[in-house]
mmCIF file of C-alpha atoms and ligand atoms in Angstrom:
data_model
loop_
_atom_site.group_PDB
_atom_site.id
_atom_site.type_symbol
_atom_site.label_atom_id
_atom_site.label_comp_id
_atom_site.label_asym_id
_atom_site.label_seq_id
_atom_site.Cartn_x
_atom_site.Cartn_y
_atom_site.Cartn_z
ATOM 1 C CA ASP G 1 41.855 18.663 9.060
ATOM 2 C CA LEU G 2 43.037 15.094 8.936
ATOM 3 C CA LYS G 3 40.679 12.490 10.153
ATOM 4 C CA LEU G 4 41.079 8.754 9.908
ATOM 5 C CA ARG G 5 37.887 6.796 9.990
ATOM 6 C CA THR G 6 37.277 3.070 9.710
ATOM 7 C CA ARG G 7 33.823 1.856 8.798
ATOM 8 C CA SER G 8 32.748 -1.687 9.630
ATOM 9 C CA LEU G 9 36.260 -2.863 8.915
ATOM 10 C CA ASP G 10 36.837 -6.606 8.659
ATOM 11 C CA VAL G 11 40.126 -8.172 7.675
ATOM 12 C CA SER G 12 40.605 -11.874 7.203
ATOM 13 C CA TYR G 13 43.457 -14.019 6.019
ATOM 14 C CA THR G 14 43.156 -17.142 3.946
ATOM 15 C CA ASN G 15 45.045 -20.114 5.333
ATOM 16 C CA SER G 16 47.272 -21.129 2.427
ATOM 17 C CA LYS G 17 47.023 -24.850 3.220
ATOM 18 C CA THR G 18 43.384 -25.363 4.175
ATOM 19 C CA GLY G 19 41.897 -22.367 2.361
ATOM 20 C CA ALA G 20 39.986 -21.502 5.536
ATOM 21 C CA GLU G 21 39.312 -17.867 6.375
ATOM 22 C CA VAL G 22 40.922 -16.574 9.570
ATOM 23 C CA MET G 23 39.239 -13.433 10.877
ATOM 24 C CA ALA G 24 41.879 -11.009 12.190
ATOM 25 C CA LEU G 25 39.754 -7.864 12.590
ATOM 26 C CA SER G 26 36.026 -7.717 12.999
ATOM 27 C CA ASP G 27 33.743 -4.714 12.682
ATOM 28 C CA ILE G 28 36.242 -2.024 13.626
ATOM 29 C CA ASN G 29 34.705 1.464 13.746
ATOM 30 C CA LEU G 30 37.181 4.108 14.864
ATOM 31 C CA GLU G 31 37.881 7.765 14.407
ATOM 32 C CA ILE G 32 41.224 9.452 14.870
ATOM 33 C CA GLU G 33 41.507 13.222 14.895
ATOM 34 C CA ASP G 34 44.224 15.457 13.528
ATOM 35 C CA GLY G 35 47.251 15.580 15.832
ATOM 36 C CA GLU G 36 46.212 12.687 18.044
ATOM 37 C CA PHE G 37 48.701 10.181 19.378
ATOM 38 C CA ILE G 38 46.945 6.836 19.515
ATOM 39 C CA CYS G 39 48.399 3.726 21.100
ATOM 40 C CA ILE G 40 47.059 0.275 20.398
ATOM 41 C CA VAL G 41 47.472 -2.438 22.999
ATOM 42 C CA GLY G 42 46.103 -5.952 23.265
ATOM 43 C CA PRO G 43 47.144 -9.576 23.534
ATOM 44 C CA SER G 44 49.366 -11.205 20.949
ATOM 45 C CA GLY G 45 47.406 -12.150 17.845
ATOM 46 C CA CYS G 46 44.562 -9.688 18.474
ATOM 47 C CA GLY G 47 45.102 -7.918 15.161
ATOM 48 C CA LYS G 48 47.225 -4.887 16.073
ATOM 49 C CA SER G 49 49.681 -5.300 13.203
ATOM 50 C CA THR G 50 46.893 -6.227 10.841
ATOM 51 C CA PHE G 51 45.132 -2.968 11.685
ATOM 52 C CA LEU G 52 48.289 -0.922 11.153
ATOM 53 C CA ASN G 53 49.157 -2.659 7.898
ATOM 54 C CA THR G 54 45.630 -2.177 6.621
ATOM 55 C CA VAL G 55 45.814 1.551 7.373
ATOM 56 C CA ALA G 56 49.205 1.528 5.635
ATOM 57 C CA GLY G 57 47.444 0.099 2.581
ATOM 58 C CA LEU G 58 49.502 -3.100 2.626
ATOM 59 C CA ILE G 59 46.477 -5.307 3.354
ATOM 60 C CA LYS G 60 43.056 -5.052 1.737
ATOM 61 C CA PRO G 61 39.953 -5.094 3.956
ATOM 62 C CA SER G 62 37.596 -7.985 3.331
ATOM 63 C CA ARG G 63 34.699 -5.748 4.287
ATOM 64 C CA GLY G 64 34.236 -2.074 5.116
ATOM 65 C CA SER G 65 36.668 0.709 4.456
ATOM 66 C CA ILE G 66 39.209 3.136 5.844
ATOM 67 C CA LEU G 67 38.885 6.795 5.018
ATOM 68 C CA LEU G 68 41.667 9.325 5.351
ATOM 69 C CA ASP G 69 40.273 12.824 4.893
ATOM 70 C CA GLU G 70 37.159 11.274 3.342
ATOM 71 C CA GLU G 71 39.238 9.443 0.768
ATOM 72 C CA GLU G 72 39.259 5.692 0.810
ATOM 73 C CA ILE G 73 42.623 4.064 1.398
ATOM 74 C CA LEU G 74 43.204 1.685 -1.496
ATOM 75 C CA GLY G 75 46.928 1.069 -1.169
ATOM 76 C CA PRO G 76 50.160 2.516 0.182
ATOM 77 C CA GLY G 77 50.655 6.249 -0.258
ATOM 78 C CA ARG G 78 53.128 8.979 0.472
ATOM 79 C CA ASP G 79 50.692 10.419 3.024
ATOM 80 C CA ARG G 80 51.561 7.542 5.395
ATOM 81 C CA SER G 81 54.937 6.437 6.798
ATOM 82 C CA VAL G 82 55.477 3.177 8.606
ATOM 83 C CA VAL G 83 58.136 2.406 11.222
ATOM 84 C CA PHE G 84 58.627 -1.230 12.138
ATOM 85 C CA GLN G 85 60.192 -2.867 15.170
ATOM 86 C CA SER G 86 63.646 -3.280 13.722
ATOM 87 C CA PRO G 87 65.288 -0.368 11.955
ATOM 88 C CA SER G 88 65.439 -1.178 8.266
ATOM 89 C CA LEU G 89 68.463 0.876 7.326
ATOM 90 C CA PHE G 90 70.733 0.340 4.358
ATOM 91 C CA PRO G 91 74.125 -0.623 5.812
ATOM 92 C CA TRP G 92 76.013 0.880 2.896
ATOM 93 C CA ARG G 93 74.349 4.267 3.214
ATOM 94 C CA THR G 94 75.233 6.986 5.691
ATOM 95 C CA VAL G 95 72.725 8.290 8.222
ATOM 96 C CA LEU G 96 71.903 11.242 5.965
ATOM 97 C CA ASP G 97 71.498 9.066 2.875
ATOM 98 C CA ASN G 98 69.276 6.660 4.814
ATOM 99 C CA VAL G 99 67.103 9.546 5.952
ATOM 100 C CA LEU G 100 66.981 10.912 2.398
ATOM 101 C CA TYR G 101 65.874 7.547 1.007
ATOM 102 C CA GLY G 102 62.160 8.223 1.518
ATOM 103 C CA LEU G 103 62.426 11.499 -0.380
ATOM 104 C CA GLU G 104 64.528 9.845 -3.049
ATOM 105 C CA ILE G 105 61.922 7.228 -3.941
ATOM 106 C CA GLN G 106 59.358 10.028 -4.061
ATOM 107 C CA LYS G 107 61.744 11.965 -6.355
ATOM 108 C CA ARG G 108 61.573 14.923 -4.004
ATOM 109 C CA ILE G 109 65.214 15.648 -3.237
ATOM 110 C CA THR G 110 65.856 19.368 -3.436
ATOM 111 C CA ASP G 111 67.980 21.764 -1.399
ATOM 112 C CA GLN G 112 64.901 22.482 0.640
ATOM 113 C CA THR G 113 63.987 18.860 1.442
ATOM 114 C CA ARG G 114 67.661 18.138 2.180
ATOM 115 C CA LYS G 115 67.509 20.871 4.823
ATOM 116 C CA LEU G 116 64.360 19.259 6.138
ATOM 117 C CA ALA G 117 66.165 15.917 6.483
ATOM 118 C CA GLU G 118 69.015 17.587 8.343
ATOM 119 C CA GLY G 119 66.494 19.271 10.613
ATOM 120 C CA TYR G 120 64.870 15.963 11.504
ATOM 121 C CA ILE G 121 68.255 14.360 12.110
ATOM 122 C CA GLU G 122 68.901 17.150 14.575
ATOM 123 C CA MET G 123 65.450 16.728 16.094
ATOM 124 C CA VAL G 124 66.074 13.053 16.851
ATOM 125 C CA GLY G 125 69.357 13.992 18.500
ATOM 126 C CA LEU G 126 71.770 12.764 15.846
ATOM 127 C CA LYS G 127 73.343 16.018 14.679
ATOM 128 C CA GLY G 128 76.957 15.286 13.901
ATOM 129 C CA TYR G 129 76.194 11.686 12.887
ATOM 130 C CA GLU G 130 75.083 12.512 9.324
ATOM 131 C CA ASN G 131 78.068 10.780 7.739
ATOM 132 C CA HIS G 132 78.171 7.775 10.046
ATOM 133 C CA TYR G 133 77.086 4.310 8.909
ATOM 134 C CA PRO G 134 74.384 2.267 10.697
ATOM 135 C CA HIS G 135 76.864 -0.258 12.141
ATOM 136 C CA GLU G 136 78.565 2.603 13.978
ATOM 137 C CA LEU G 137 75.349 3.367 15.854
ATOM 138 C CA SER G 138 73.573 1.728 18.789
ATOM 139 C CA GLY G 139 70.168 0.119 18.306
ATOM 140 C CA GLY G 140 68.452 3.135 19.805
ATOM 141 C CA MET G 141 70.292 5.508 17.514
ATOM 142 C CA GLN G 142 69.434 3.360 14.477
ATOM 143 C CA GLN G 143 65.782 3.480 15.409
ATOM 144 C CA ARG G 144 66.069 7.262 15.638
ATOM 145 C CA VAL G 145 67.436 7.343 12.079
ATOM 146 C CA ASN G 146 64.405 5.299 11.080
ATOM 147 C CA LEU G 147 62.156 7.814 12.786
ATOM 148 C CA ALA G 148 63.896 10.745 11.097
ATOM 149 C CA ARG G 149 63.382 9.072 7.714
ATOM 150 C CA ALA G 150 59.690 8.542 8.432
ATOM 151 C CA LEU G 151 59.244 12.166 9.533
ATOM 152 C CA THR G 152 61.229 13.640 6.642
ATOM 153 C CA VAL G 153 58.663 12.662 4.014
ATOM 154 C CA GLU G 154 56.180 14.690 6.124
ATOM 155 C CA PRO G 155 53.360 12.159 6.068
ATOM 156 C CA SER G 156 49.933 13.115 7.367
ATOM 157 C CA LEU G 157 49.943 9.931 9.380
ATOM 158 C CA LEU G 158 52.776 8.067 11.068
ATOM 159 C CA LEU G 159 52.296 4.360 11.728
ATOM 160 C CA LEU G 160 54.597 2.768 14.288
ATOM 161 C CA ASP G 161 54.584 -0.966 14.925
ATOM 162 C CA GLU G 162 56.341 -1.602 18.250
ATOM 163 C CA PRO G 163 59.220 0.701 17.312
ATOM 164 C CA LEU G 164 60.828 0.457 20.751
ATOM 165 C CA SER G 165 60.275 -3.217 21.525
ATOM 166 C CA ALA G 166 63.641 -4.412 20.315
ATOM 167 C CA LEU G 167 65.507 -1.995 22.576
ATOM 168 C CA ASP G 168 66.783 -2.633 26.081
ATOM 169 C CA ALA G 169 64.699 -1.182 28.915
ATOM 170 C CA GLN G 170 66.902 1.820 29.558
ATOM 171 C CA THR G 171 67.144 2.835 25.906
ATOM 172 C CA ARG G 172 63.422 2.323 25.507
ATOM 173 C CA GLU G 173 62.648 4.677 28.379
ATOM 174 C CA PHE G 174 64.996 7.245 26.946
ATOM 175 C CA MET G 175 63.342 6.929 23.522
ATOM 176 C CA GLN G 176 59.876 7.289 25.031
ATOM 177 C CA GLU G 177 60.918 10.663 26.417
ATOM 178 C CA GLU G 178 62.443 11.598 23.072
ATOM 179 C CA ILE G 179 59.268 10.661 21.258
ATOM 180 C CA LEU G 180 57.165 12.773 23.610
ATOM 181 C CA ARG G 181 59.459 15.710 23.025
ATOM 182 C CA ILE G 182 59.428 15.301 19.241
ATOM 183 C CA TRP G 183 55.656 14.920 19.189
ATOM 184 C CA GLU G 184 55.134 18.029 21.278
ATOM 185 C CA GLU G 185 57.056 19.746 18.505
ATOM 186 C CA THR G 186 55.531 18.136 15.407
ATOM 187 C CA LYS G 187 51.998 17.252 16.575
ATOM 188 C CA LYS G 188 52.120 14.444 14.033
ATOM 189 C CA THR G 189 49.044 12.263 13.964
ATOM 190 C CA SER G 190 50.294 8.832 14.960
ATOM 191 C CA ILE G 191 49.236 5.289 15.611
ATOM 192 C CA PHE G 192 51.692 3.427 17.815
ATOM 193 C CA ILE G 193 51.459 -0.262 18.647
ATOM 194 C CA THR G 194 52.934 -1.498 21.882
ATOM 195 C CA HIS G 195 52.375 -4.485 24.119
ATOM 196 C CA GLN G 196 53.351 -2.436 27.140
ATOM 197 C CA ILE G 197 50.462 -0.686 28.806
ATOM 198 C CA ASP G 198 52.761 1.708 30.701
ATOM 199 C CA GLU G 199 54.303 2.825 27.419
ATOM 200 C CA ALA G 200 50.834 3.389 25.973
ATOM 201 C CA ILE G 201 49.677 5.433 28.961
ATOM 202 C CA TYR G 202 52.859 7.471 28.884
ATOM 203 C CA LEU G 203 52.684 8.323 25.179
ATOM 204 C CA ALA G 204 49.072 8.320 24.085
ATOM 205 C CA ASP G 205 46.218 10.781 24.019
ATOM 206 C CA ARG G 206 43.947 7.771 23.653
ATOM 207 C CA VAL G 207 44.590 4.061 23.952
ATOM 208 C CA PHE G 208 42.653 1.589 21.849
ATOM 209 C CA VAL G 209 42.477 -1.734 23.633
ATOM 210 C CA PHE G 210 42.008 -4.654 21.264
ATOM 211 C CA GLY G 211 40.521 -7.870 22.608
ATOM 212 C CA ALA G 212 41.277 -11.442 21.658
ATOM 213 C CA ARG G 213 40.055 -13.166 18.498
ATOM 214 C CA PRO G 214 38.386 -12.139 16.341
ATOM 215 C CA GLY G 215 40.038 -8.749 16.702
ATOM 216 C CA ARG G 216 37.735 -6.138 18.122
ATOM 217 C CA VAL G 217 38.235 -2.904 19.982
ATOM 218 C CA VAL G 218 37.010 -3.656 23.478
ATOM 219 C CA GLU G 219 37.796 -0.336 25.090
ATOM 220 C CA ILE G 220 38.998 3.155 24.288
ATOM 221 C CA VAL G 221 40.853 4.822 27.129
ATOM 222 C CA GLU G 222 41.313 8.587 27.238
ATOM 223 C CA VAL G 223 44.635 9.358 28.855
ATOM 224 C CA ASN G 224 44.519 12.465 30.968
ATOM 225 C CA ILE G 225 47.859 12.206 32.665
ATOM 226 C CA PRO G 226 49.630 15.530 32.194
ATOM 227 C CA ARG G 227 52.708 14.997 30.136
ATOM 228 C CA PRO G 228 56.064 16.138 31.401
ATOM 229 C CA ARG G 229 57.024 19.335 29.646
ATOM 230 C CA ASN G 230 60.273 21.235 29.663
HETATM 231 P P1 ADP V 301 49.047 -8.797 16.689
HETATM 232 O O1 ADP V 301 49.789 -7.762 15.910
HETATM 233 O O2 ADP V 301 48.053 -8.202 17.625
HETATM 234 O O3 ADP V 301 49.930 -9.781 17.388
HETATM 235 P P2 ADP V 301 48.319 -9.821 14.063
HETATM 236 O O4 ADP V 301 47.644 -8.698 13.381
HETATM 237 O O5 ADP V 301 49.719 -10.087 13.718
HETATM 238 O O6 ADP V 301 48.155 -9.646 15.651
HETATM 239 O O7 ADP V 301 47.497 -11.159 13.807
HETATM 240 C C1 ADP V 301 46.089 -11.245 13.966
HETATM 241 C C2 ADP V 301 45.624 -12.653 13.607
HETATM 242 O O8 ADP V 301 45.789 -12.864 12.215
HETATM 243 C C3 ADP V 301 46.381 -13.751 14.313
HETATM 244 O O9 ADP V 301 45.491 -14.797 14.584
HETATM 245 C C4 ADP V 301 47.410 -14.173 13.291
HETATM 246 O O10 ADP V 301 47.772 -15.518 13.472
HETATM 247 C C5 ADP V 301 46.670 -13.972 11.981
HETATM 248 N N1 ADP V 301 47.574 -13.631 10.888
HETATM 249 C C6 ADP V 301 48.407 -12.552 10.847
HETATM 250 N N2 ADP V 301 49.077 -12.517 9.684
HETATM 251 C C7 ADP V 301 48.659 -13.571 8.970
HETATM 252 C C8 ADP V 301 48.976 -14.089 7.669
HETATM 253 N N3 ADP V 301 49.848 -13.473 6.873
HETATM 254 N N4 ADP V 301 48.349 -15.203 7.263
HETATM 255 C C9 ADP V 301 47.456 -15.823 8.044
HETATM 256 N N5 ADP V 301 47.102 -15.403 9.264
HETATM 257 C C10 ADP V 301 47.690 -14.291 9.737
HETATM 258 P P1 ADP V 302 70.321 5.720 22.480
HETATM 259 O O1 ADP V 302 71.281 6.720 23.032
HETATM 260 O O2 ADP V 302 69.958 5.976 21.075
HETATM 261 O O3 ADP V 302 69.136 5.554 23.379
HETATM 262 P P2 ADP V 302 71.958 3.716 23.602
HETATM 263 O O4 ADP V 302 71.436 4.114 24.939
HETATM 264 O O5 ADP V 302 72.168 2.284 23.300
HETATM 265 O O6 ADP V 302 71.046 4.325 22.474
HETATM 266 O O7 ADP V 302 73.289 4.506 23.360
HETATM 267 C C1 ADP V 302 74.518 3.882 23.448
HETATM 268 C C2 ADP V 302 75.575 4.924 23.693
HETATM 269 O O8 ADP V 302 75.565 5.918 22.655
HETATM 270 C C3 ADP V 302 75.347 5.649 25.000
HETATM 271 O O9 ADP V 302 76.577 5.755 25.704
HETATM 272 C C4 ADP V 302 74.834 7.005 24.601
HETATM 273 O O10 ADP V 302 75.219 7.993 25.508
HETATM 274 C C5 ADP V 302 75.489 7.203 23.250
HETATM 275 N N1 ADP V 302 74.645 8.091 22.440
HETATM 276 C C6 ADP V 302 73.383 7.833 22.039
HETATM 277 N N2 ADP V 302 72.903 8.863 21.340
HETATM 278 C C7 ADP V 302 73.871 9.792 21.303
HETATM 279 C C8 ADP V 302 73.988 11.085 20.736
HETATM 280 N N3 ADP V 302 72.999 11.660 20.040
HETATM 281 N N4 ADP V 302 75.123 11.751 20.892
HETATM 282 C C9 ADP V 302 76.116 11.196 21.560
HETATM 283 N N5 ADP V 302 76.094 9.988 22.123
HETATM 284 C C10 ADP V 302 74.990 9.283 21.999
#
């Protein structure tokens, strides 16, 4: 079973002008179990994105390590998908071709994975939009395409960096419900950054609260609010 574990994780940046080290994460020791939905909250600059990007393998720890199923994360891998705040869709590709992009770079397009992509498009509520282009879709719908692409490569871990923050309040609420529904279905282990505590409480099994500099986890909140189920 999937388990993500960080051991004495430090991450620092080097200021390009002064050469000084800026500590962004300090002594992070966390465990995430298979199927958990984790939200990370904390003040701006507390290291949320740094944590996510380090798990994604885009940043190297300056000390300590991250283990995914006992294997150290040394760089990006197909076992992890990242969704950022703004949907990064190719404007010249249709919804289906955008969703297939992840599989394409992994050279995994077959009839079977194509079906999978169509299934995820349906799951995010965009059946019938396969041949539409991004500019024909609302922001919320574009972010759903992004989500479908991330799910289609079937990562063991989904990393979401404020995926709903760019949306208006109404769309965001709608998407929160959608995400709950999709996660009830997929049970995908996820780490979701948000600066909204209500969003975190609504979505998460556990909330990791990061404190101010240097980034540390100051509290881990177990969320026991029963989720709405249909
Ligand atoms: P959050 O996502 O919680 O807002 P970040 O992870 O973006 O926090 O940033 C954590 C700290 O690291 C902040 O002090 C920020 O200024 C610093 N930082 C982030 N990215 C860089 C970078 N590329 N170079 C230098 N410092 C950075
Ligand atoms: P989203 O619906 O993705 O949350 P918006 O609320 O901005 O994004 O949607 C803008 C318009 O597009 C709304 O009128 C909404 O009803 C419509 N819309 C969104 N998703 C769908 C869908 N899957 N099928 C039909 N219409 C949709």
